[in-house]
Coordinates of C-alpha atoms in Angstrom, one line a residue:
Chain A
X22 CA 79.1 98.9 47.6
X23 CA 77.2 101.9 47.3
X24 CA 77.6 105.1 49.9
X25 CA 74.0 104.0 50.7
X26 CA 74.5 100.7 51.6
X27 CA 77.9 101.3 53.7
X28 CA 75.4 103.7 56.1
X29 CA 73.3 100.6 56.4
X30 CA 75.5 98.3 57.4
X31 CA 77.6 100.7 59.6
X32 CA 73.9 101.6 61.4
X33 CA 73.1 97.8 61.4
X34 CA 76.1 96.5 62.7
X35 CA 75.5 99.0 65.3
X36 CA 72.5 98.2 66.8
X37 CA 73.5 94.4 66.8
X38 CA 76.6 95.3 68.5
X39 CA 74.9 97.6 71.0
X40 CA 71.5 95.1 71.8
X41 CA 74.0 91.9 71.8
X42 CA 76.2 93.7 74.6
X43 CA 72.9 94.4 76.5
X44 CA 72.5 91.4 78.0
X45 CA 75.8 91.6 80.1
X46 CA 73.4 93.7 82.0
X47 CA 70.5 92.4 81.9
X48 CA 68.1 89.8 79.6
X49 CA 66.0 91.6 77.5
X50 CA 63.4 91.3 74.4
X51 CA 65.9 93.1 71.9
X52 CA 68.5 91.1 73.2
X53 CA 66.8 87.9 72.5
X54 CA 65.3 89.4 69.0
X55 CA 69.3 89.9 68.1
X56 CA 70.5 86.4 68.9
X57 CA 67.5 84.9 67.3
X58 CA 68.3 86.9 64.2
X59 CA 72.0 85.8 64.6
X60 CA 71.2 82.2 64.9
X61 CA 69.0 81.9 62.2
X62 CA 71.1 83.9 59.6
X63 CA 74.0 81.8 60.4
X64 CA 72.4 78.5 60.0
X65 CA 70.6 79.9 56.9
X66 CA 74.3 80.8 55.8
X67 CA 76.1 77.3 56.8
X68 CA 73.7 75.7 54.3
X69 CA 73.3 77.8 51.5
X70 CA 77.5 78.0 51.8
X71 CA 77.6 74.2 51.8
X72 CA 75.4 74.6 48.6
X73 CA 77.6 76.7 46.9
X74 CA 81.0 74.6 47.6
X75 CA 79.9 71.4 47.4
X76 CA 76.3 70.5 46.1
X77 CA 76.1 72.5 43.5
X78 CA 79.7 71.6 42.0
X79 CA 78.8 67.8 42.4
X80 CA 75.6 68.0 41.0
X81 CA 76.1 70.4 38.0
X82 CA 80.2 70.2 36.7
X83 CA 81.3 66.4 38.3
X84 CA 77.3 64.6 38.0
X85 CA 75.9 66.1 35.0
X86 CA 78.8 67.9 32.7
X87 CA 81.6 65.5 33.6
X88 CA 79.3 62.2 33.9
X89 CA 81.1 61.4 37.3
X90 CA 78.5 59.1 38.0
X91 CA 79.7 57.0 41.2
X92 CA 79.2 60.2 42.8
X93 CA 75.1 59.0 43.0
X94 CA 76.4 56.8 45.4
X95 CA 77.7 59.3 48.1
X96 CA 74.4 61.6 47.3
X97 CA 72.3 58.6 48.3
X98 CA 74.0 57.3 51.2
X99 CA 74.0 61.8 52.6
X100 CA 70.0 62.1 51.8
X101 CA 69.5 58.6 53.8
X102 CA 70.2 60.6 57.1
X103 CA 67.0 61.9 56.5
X104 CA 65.2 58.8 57.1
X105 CA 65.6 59.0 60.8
X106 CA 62.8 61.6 60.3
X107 CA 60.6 58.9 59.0
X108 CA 60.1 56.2 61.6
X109 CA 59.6 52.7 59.7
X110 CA 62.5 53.7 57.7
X111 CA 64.7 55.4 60.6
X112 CA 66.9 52.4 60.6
X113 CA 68.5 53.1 56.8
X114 CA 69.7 56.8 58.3
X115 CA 72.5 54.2 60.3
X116 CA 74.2 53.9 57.0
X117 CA 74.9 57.7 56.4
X118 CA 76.6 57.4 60.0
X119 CA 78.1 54.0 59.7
X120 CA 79.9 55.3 56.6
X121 CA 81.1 58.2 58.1
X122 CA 82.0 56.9 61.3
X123 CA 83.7 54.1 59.0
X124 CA 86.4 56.2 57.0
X125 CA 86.5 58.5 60.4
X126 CA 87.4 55.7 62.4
X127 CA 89.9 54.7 59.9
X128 CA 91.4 57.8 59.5
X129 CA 92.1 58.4 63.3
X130 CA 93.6 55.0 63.5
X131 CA 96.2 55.6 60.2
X132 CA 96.9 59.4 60.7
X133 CA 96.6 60.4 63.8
X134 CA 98.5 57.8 65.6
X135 CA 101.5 59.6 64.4
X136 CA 101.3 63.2 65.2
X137 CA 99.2 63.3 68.0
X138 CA 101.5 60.2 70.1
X139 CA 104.6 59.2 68.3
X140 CA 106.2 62.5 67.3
X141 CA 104.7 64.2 70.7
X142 CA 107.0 61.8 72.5
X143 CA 109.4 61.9 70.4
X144 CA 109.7 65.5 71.2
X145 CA 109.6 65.1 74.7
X146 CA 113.1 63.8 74.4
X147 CA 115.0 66.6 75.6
X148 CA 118.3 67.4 76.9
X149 CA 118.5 67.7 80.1
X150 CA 121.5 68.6 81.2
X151 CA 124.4 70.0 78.8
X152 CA 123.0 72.6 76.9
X153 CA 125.2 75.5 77.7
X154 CA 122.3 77.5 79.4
X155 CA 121.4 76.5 82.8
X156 CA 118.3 77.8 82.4
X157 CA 117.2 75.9 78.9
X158 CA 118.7 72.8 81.3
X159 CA 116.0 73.9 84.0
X160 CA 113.2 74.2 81.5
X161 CA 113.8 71.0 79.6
X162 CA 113.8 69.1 82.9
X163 CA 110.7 70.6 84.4
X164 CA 109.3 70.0 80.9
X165 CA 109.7 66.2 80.5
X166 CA 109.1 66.1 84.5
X167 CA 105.7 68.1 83.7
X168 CA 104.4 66.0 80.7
X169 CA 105.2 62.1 82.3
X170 CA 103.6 63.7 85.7
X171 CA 100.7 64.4 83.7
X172 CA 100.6 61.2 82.1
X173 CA 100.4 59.6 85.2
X174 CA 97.4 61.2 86.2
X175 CA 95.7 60.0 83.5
X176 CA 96.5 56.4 84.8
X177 CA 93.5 55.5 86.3
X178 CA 94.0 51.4 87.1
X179 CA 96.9 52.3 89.7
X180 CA 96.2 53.5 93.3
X181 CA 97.2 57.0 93.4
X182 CA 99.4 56.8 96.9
X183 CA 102.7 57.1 97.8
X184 CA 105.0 57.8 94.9
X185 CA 102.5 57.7 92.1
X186 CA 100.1 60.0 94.8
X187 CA 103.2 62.5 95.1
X188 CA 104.0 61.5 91.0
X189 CA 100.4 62.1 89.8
X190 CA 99.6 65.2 92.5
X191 CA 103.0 67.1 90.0
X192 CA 101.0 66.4 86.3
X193 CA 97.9 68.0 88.6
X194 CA 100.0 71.4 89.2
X195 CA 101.1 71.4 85.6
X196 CA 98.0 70.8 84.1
X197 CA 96.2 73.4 86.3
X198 CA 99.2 76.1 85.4
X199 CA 97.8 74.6 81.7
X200 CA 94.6 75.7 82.0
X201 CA 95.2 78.7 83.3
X202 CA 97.4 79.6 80.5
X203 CA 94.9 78.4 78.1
X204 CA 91.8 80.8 80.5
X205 CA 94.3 83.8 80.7
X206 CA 94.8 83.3 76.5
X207 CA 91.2 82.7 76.1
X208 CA 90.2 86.0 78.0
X209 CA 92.6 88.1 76.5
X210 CA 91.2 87.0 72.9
X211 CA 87.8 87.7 73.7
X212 CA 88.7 91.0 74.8
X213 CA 90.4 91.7 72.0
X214 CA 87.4 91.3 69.8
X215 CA 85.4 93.1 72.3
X216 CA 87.9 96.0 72.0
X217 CA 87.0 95.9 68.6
X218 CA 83.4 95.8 68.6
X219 CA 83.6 99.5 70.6
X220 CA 86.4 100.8 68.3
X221 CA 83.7 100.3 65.6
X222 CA 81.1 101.5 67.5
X223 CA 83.1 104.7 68.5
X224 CA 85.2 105.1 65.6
X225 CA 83.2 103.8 62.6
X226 CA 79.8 104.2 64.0
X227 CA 80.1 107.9 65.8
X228 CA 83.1 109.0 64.5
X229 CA 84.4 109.8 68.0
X230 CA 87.7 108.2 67.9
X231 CA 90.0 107.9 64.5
Chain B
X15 CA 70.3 44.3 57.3
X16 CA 69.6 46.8 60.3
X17 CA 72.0 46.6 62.3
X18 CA 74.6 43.7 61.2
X19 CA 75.4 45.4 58.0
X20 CA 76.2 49.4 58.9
X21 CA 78.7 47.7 61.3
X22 CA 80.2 45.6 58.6
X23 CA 80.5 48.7 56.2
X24 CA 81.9 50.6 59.7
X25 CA 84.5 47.9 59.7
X26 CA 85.4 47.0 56.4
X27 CA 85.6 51.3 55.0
X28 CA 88.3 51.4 58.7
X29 CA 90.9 48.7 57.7
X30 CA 90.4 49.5 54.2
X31 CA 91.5 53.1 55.3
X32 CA 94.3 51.5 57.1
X33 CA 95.9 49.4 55.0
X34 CA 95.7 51.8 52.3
X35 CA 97.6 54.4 54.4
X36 CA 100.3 51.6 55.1
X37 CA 100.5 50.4 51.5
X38 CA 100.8 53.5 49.6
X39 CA 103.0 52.3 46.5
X40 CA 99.6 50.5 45.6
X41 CA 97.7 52.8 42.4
X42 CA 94.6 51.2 43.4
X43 CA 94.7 51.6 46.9
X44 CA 95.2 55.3 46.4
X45 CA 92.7 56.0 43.8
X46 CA 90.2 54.2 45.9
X47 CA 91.2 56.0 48.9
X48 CA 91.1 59.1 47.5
X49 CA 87.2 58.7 46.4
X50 CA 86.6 57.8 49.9
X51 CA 87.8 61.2 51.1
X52 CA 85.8 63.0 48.2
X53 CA 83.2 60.8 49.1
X54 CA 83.2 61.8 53.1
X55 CA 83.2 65.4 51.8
X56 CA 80.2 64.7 49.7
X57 CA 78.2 62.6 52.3
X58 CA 78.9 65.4 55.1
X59 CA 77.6 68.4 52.5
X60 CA 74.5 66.3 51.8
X61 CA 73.7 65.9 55.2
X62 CA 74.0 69.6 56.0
X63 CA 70.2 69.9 56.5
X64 CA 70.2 67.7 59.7
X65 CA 70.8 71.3 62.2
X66 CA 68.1 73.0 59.9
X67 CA 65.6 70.3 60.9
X68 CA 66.8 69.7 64.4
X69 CA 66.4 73.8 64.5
X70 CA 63.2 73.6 62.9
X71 CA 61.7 70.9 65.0
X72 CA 63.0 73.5 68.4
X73 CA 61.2 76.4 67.4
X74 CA 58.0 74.7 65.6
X75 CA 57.3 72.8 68.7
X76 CA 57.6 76.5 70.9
X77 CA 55.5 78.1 68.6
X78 CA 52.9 75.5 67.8
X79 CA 52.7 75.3 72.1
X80 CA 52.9 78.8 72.0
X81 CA 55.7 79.1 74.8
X82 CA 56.9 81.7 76.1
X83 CA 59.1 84.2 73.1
X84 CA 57.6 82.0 70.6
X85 CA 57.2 85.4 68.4
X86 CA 61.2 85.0 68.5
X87 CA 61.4 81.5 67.3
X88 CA 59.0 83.1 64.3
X89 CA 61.6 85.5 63.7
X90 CA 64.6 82.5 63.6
X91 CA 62.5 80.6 61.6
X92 CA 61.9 83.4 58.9
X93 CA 66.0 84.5 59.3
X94 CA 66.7 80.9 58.6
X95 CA 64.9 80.5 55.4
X96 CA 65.0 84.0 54.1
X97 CA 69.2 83.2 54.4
X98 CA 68.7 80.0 52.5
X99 CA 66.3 81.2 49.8
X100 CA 68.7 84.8 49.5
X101 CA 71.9 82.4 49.0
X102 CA 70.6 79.7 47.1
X103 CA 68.2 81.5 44.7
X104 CA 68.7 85.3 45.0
X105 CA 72.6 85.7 45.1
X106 CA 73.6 82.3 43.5
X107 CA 77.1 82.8 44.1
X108 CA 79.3 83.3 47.1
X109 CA 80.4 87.0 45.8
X110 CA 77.1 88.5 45.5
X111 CA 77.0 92.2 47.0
X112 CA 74.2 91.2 48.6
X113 CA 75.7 87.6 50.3
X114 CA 78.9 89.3 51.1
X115 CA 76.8 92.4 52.9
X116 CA 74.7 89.9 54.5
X117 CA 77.8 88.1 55.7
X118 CA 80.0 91.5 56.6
X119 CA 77.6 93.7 57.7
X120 CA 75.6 91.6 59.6
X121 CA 77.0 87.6 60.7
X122 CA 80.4 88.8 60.7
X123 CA 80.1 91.6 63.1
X124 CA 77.3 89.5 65.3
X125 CA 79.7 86.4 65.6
X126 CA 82.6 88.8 67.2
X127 CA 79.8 90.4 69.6
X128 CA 78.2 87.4 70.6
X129 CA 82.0 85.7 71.2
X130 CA 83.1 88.9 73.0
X131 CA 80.8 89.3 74.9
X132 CA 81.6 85.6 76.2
X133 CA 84.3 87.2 78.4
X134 CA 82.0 89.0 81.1
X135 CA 80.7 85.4 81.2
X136 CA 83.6 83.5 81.5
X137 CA 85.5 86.4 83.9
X138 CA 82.3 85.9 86.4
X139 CA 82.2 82.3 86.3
X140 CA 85.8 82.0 86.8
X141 CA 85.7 84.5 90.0
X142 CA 82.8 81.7 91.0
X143 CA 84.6 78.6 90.5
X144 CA 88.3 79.4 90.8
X145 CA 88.1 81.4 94.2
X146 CA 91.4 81.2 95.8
X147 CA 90.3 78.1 98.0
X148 CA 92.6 75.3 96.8
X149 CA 96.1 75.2 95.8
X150 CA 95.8 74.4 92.4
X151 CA 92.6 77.0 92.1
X152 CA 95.6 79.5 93.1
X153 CA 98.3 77.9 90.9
X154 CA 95.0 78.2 88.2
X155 CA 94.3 81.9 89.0
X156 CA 97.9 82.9 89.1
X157 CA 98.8 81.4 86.2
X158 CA 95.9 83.4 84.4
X159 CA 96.5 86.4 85.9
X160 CA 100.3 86.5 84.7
X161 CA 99.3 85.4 80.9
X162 CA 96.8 88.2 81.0
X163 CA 98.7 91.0 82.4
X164 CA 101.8 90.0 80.2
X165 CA 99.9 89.9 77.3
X166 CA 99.2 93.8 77.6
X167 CA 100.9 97.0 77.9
X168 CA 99.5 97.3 81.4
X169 CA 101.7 94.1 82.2
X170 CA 104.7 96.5 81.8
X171 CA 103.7 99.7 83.2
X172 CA 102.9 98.4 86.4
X173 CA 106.8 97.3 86.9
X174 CA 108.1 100.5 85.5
X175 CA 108.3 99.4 81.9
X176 CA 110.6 96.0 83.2
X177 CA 109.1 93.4 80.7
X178 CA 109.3 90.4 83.1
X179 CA 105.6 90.0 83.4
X180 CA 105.7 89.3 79.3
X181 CA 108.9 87.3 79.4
X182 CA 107.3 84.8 82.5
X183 CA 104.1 84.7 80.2
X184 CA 106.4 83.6 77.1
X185 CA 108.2 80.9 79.9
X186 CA 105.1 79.7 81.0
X187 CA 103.6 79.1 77.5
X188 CA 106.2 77.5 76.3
X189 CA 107.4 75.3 79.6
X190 CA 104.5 73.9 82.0
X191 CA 101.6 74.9 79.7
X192 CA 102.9 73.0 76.7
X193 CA 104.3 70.1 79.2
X194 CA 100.5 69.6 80.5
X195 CA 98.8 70.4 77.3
X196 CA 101.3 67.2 75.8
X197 CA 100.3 64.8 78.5
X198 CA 96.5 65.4 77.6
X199 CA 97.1 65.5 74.1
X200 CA 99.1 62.2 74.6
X201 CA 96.0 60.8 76.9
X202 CA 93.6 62.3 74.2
X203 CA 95.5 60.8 71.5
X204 CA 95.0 57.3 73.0
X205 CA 91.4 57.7 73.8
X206 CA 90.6 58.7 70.4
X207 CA 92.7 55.7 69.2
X208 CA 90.8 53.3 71.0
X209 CA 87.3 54.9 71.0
X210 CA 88.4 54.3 66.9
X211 CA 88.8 50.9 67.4
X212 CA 86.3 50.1 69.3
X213 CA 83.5 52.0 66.9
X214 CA 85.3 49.7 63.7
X215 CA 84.7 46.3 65.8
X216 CA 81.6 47.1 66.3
X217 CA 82.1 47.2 70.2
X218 CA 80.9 51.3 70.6
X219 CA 77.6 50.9 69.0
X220 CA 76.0 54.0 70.4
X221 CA 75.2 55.6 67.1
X222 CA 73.0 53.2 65.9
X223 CA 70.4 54.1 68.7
X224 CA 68.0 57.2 67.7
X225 CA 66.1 55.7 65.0
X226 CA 63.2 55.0 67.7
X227 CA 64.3 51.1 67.2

């Protein structure tokens, strides 16, 4: 990229960076000119990237050079979600989703049975006593403690009093110390990538820091 | 033909997918179920134009009622397609100078402000909502407050360099956080699972509606 060009974008990114922070103080029209422009270059993106990965190599090298031509079939049944523009027709667009929803379905029910509920209680299965650290001891019990407690929170066709009231009340504390963990992460990420939005605005941009 | 047979193809594509994951010693089984997942990919790529529309319907209704920033929905409108018409018939390929400028020196750099900038958001809503008031809003703030501070330098400093705010962060991760996050993900897991079934009987038949039938 030529010197040029680098200027451009390092005074571009600038004033995106600058008018998108903004708004943390206040609405305003460059503000709303800056998300608009964000908005609709990364839709425009999304589908001219789709383009290049996917309709493009389907149509040109597997339809036409390699004469792959039960791929017609997947082309059709992905342009008939455009019918539900077109009401008499609308009703053909339920076969795009139908087909979609059919291997989805079908794929939650064969794969993710496993990771997601076998092997997650599988590896709740922990020692709980006997490890040689007192404290792995602790953490294991509170761990399996924490996860069935929070199981039976979810169990909504039991009366939630006495035991299961005390039981369920436990997977409540655990899964609030959860969220919080998952907030306090969350935060901290963001303001990592704010910290480097004003590194580049202070150190690219004005040259003030190195 | 409307209705009866989406279902049927809903049904028929799930236990096909099924069976074909339990019987995987059959060659035909595979080959089939491999086109299906090219298939999917193909379907889903095709269909990319659906948010386009949607977008496109949005703004063109606020500017054809001229409401109020319509000038702006203009400007997303001519951002959209100008990206489109660039990509597709300008650059051509993915490492096109001008794609990869558009992408690093513009979306790139707008994606990380728009996300950062999430966190005065977030931080004010969360003073809002989690306001010491409850127990668990306090469990909730403490807990944040402790993966925050031993995240960061500052965590450390304020005990006189002693790293115990970092090492209860790493406990708490690893202990009650993952304990609860495995009970929803358990929960989740069996939701999903029977949402799945429901939508390959045919029981969940919410996304056929929207055609105006």
């Amino acid at each position: 990229m030529s010197e040029t060009m680098v200027t451009v974008g390092t005074w571009l990114q600038a004033f995106f960076t600058i008018v998108l922070v903004s708004a943390v103080f206040k609405d305003n029209p460059l503000y709303r000119f800056a998300e608009h422009t964000y908005v609709g270059l990364f839709a425009g993106y999304g589908v001219a990237l789709t383009y290049f990965n996917y309709i493009r190599p389907n149509v040109t090298k597997n339809l036409l050079t390699d004469g792959e031509w039960s791929l017609l079939i997947p082309i059709i049944l992905g342009l008939l979600i455009y019918t539900r523009y077109v009401k008499p027709v609308a009703w053909l667009s339920r076969y795009t989703i139908c087909f979609q929803l059919g291997i989805g379905s079908g794929y939650v029910l064969a794969k993710d049975f496993k990771p997601y509920f076998v092997d997650q209680i599988r590896a709740t299965f922990l020692p709980l006593w006997g490890t040689g650290d007192w404290w792995k001891d602790v953490s294991n019990i509170l761990f399996v403690v924490g996860t069935v407690c929070s199981l039976v929170y979810f169990l909504f066709t039991i009366q939630k009093k006495g035991v299961q009231g005390k039981v369920s009340l436990v997977g409540r504390y655990t899964m609030m110390i959860a969220f919080g963990a998952a907030f306090g992460n969350t935060v901290m990420a963001r303001v990592s990538l704010f910290l480097g939005r004003m590194q580049f605005l202070l150190g690219d941009w004005l040259g003030l820091i190195k | 033909m409307k209705k009866e047979v989406p279902i049927a193809i809903t049904f028929i594509l799930a236990v096909f997918y099924v069976v074909a994951n339990y019987f995987t010693g059959s060659p035909f089984l595979a080959t089939v179920k491999d086109r299906l997942d090219r298939w999917y990919l193909v379907v889903a790529a095709w269909a990319v134009l659906v948010g386009s529309i949607n977008l496109c319907q949005i703004h063109g209704r606020r500017i054809s009622q001229k409401r109020e920033g319509w000038v702006f929905s203009v400007w997303l409108l001519i951002c959209l397609f100008g990206m489109m018409f660039f990509g597709i018939f300008i650059a051509k390929n993915p490492s096109h100078p001008g794609w990869t400028f558009m992408y690093n020196q513009l979306i790139a750099p707008m994606n990380a402000t728009v996300y950062s900038t999430i966190v005065f958001y977030i931080g004010s809503a969360a003073y809002r909502a989690f306001r010491v008031r409850s127990p668990e809003a306090s469990v909730l703030l403490f807990t944040a407050l402790i993966m925050m501070l031993g995240r960061v330098p500052l965590g450390a400093m304020l005990l006189g360099g002693n790293q115990a705010l970092s090492q209860m962060a790493d406990w708490i991760l690893n202990v009650p956080n993952a304990a609860g996050m495995r009970g929803i993900q358990i929960g989740a897991c069996l939701g999903g699972v029977a949402t799945a079934l429901r939508i390959a009987l045919g029981i969940e038949r919410g996304h056929l509606g929207g055609t105006g039938e």
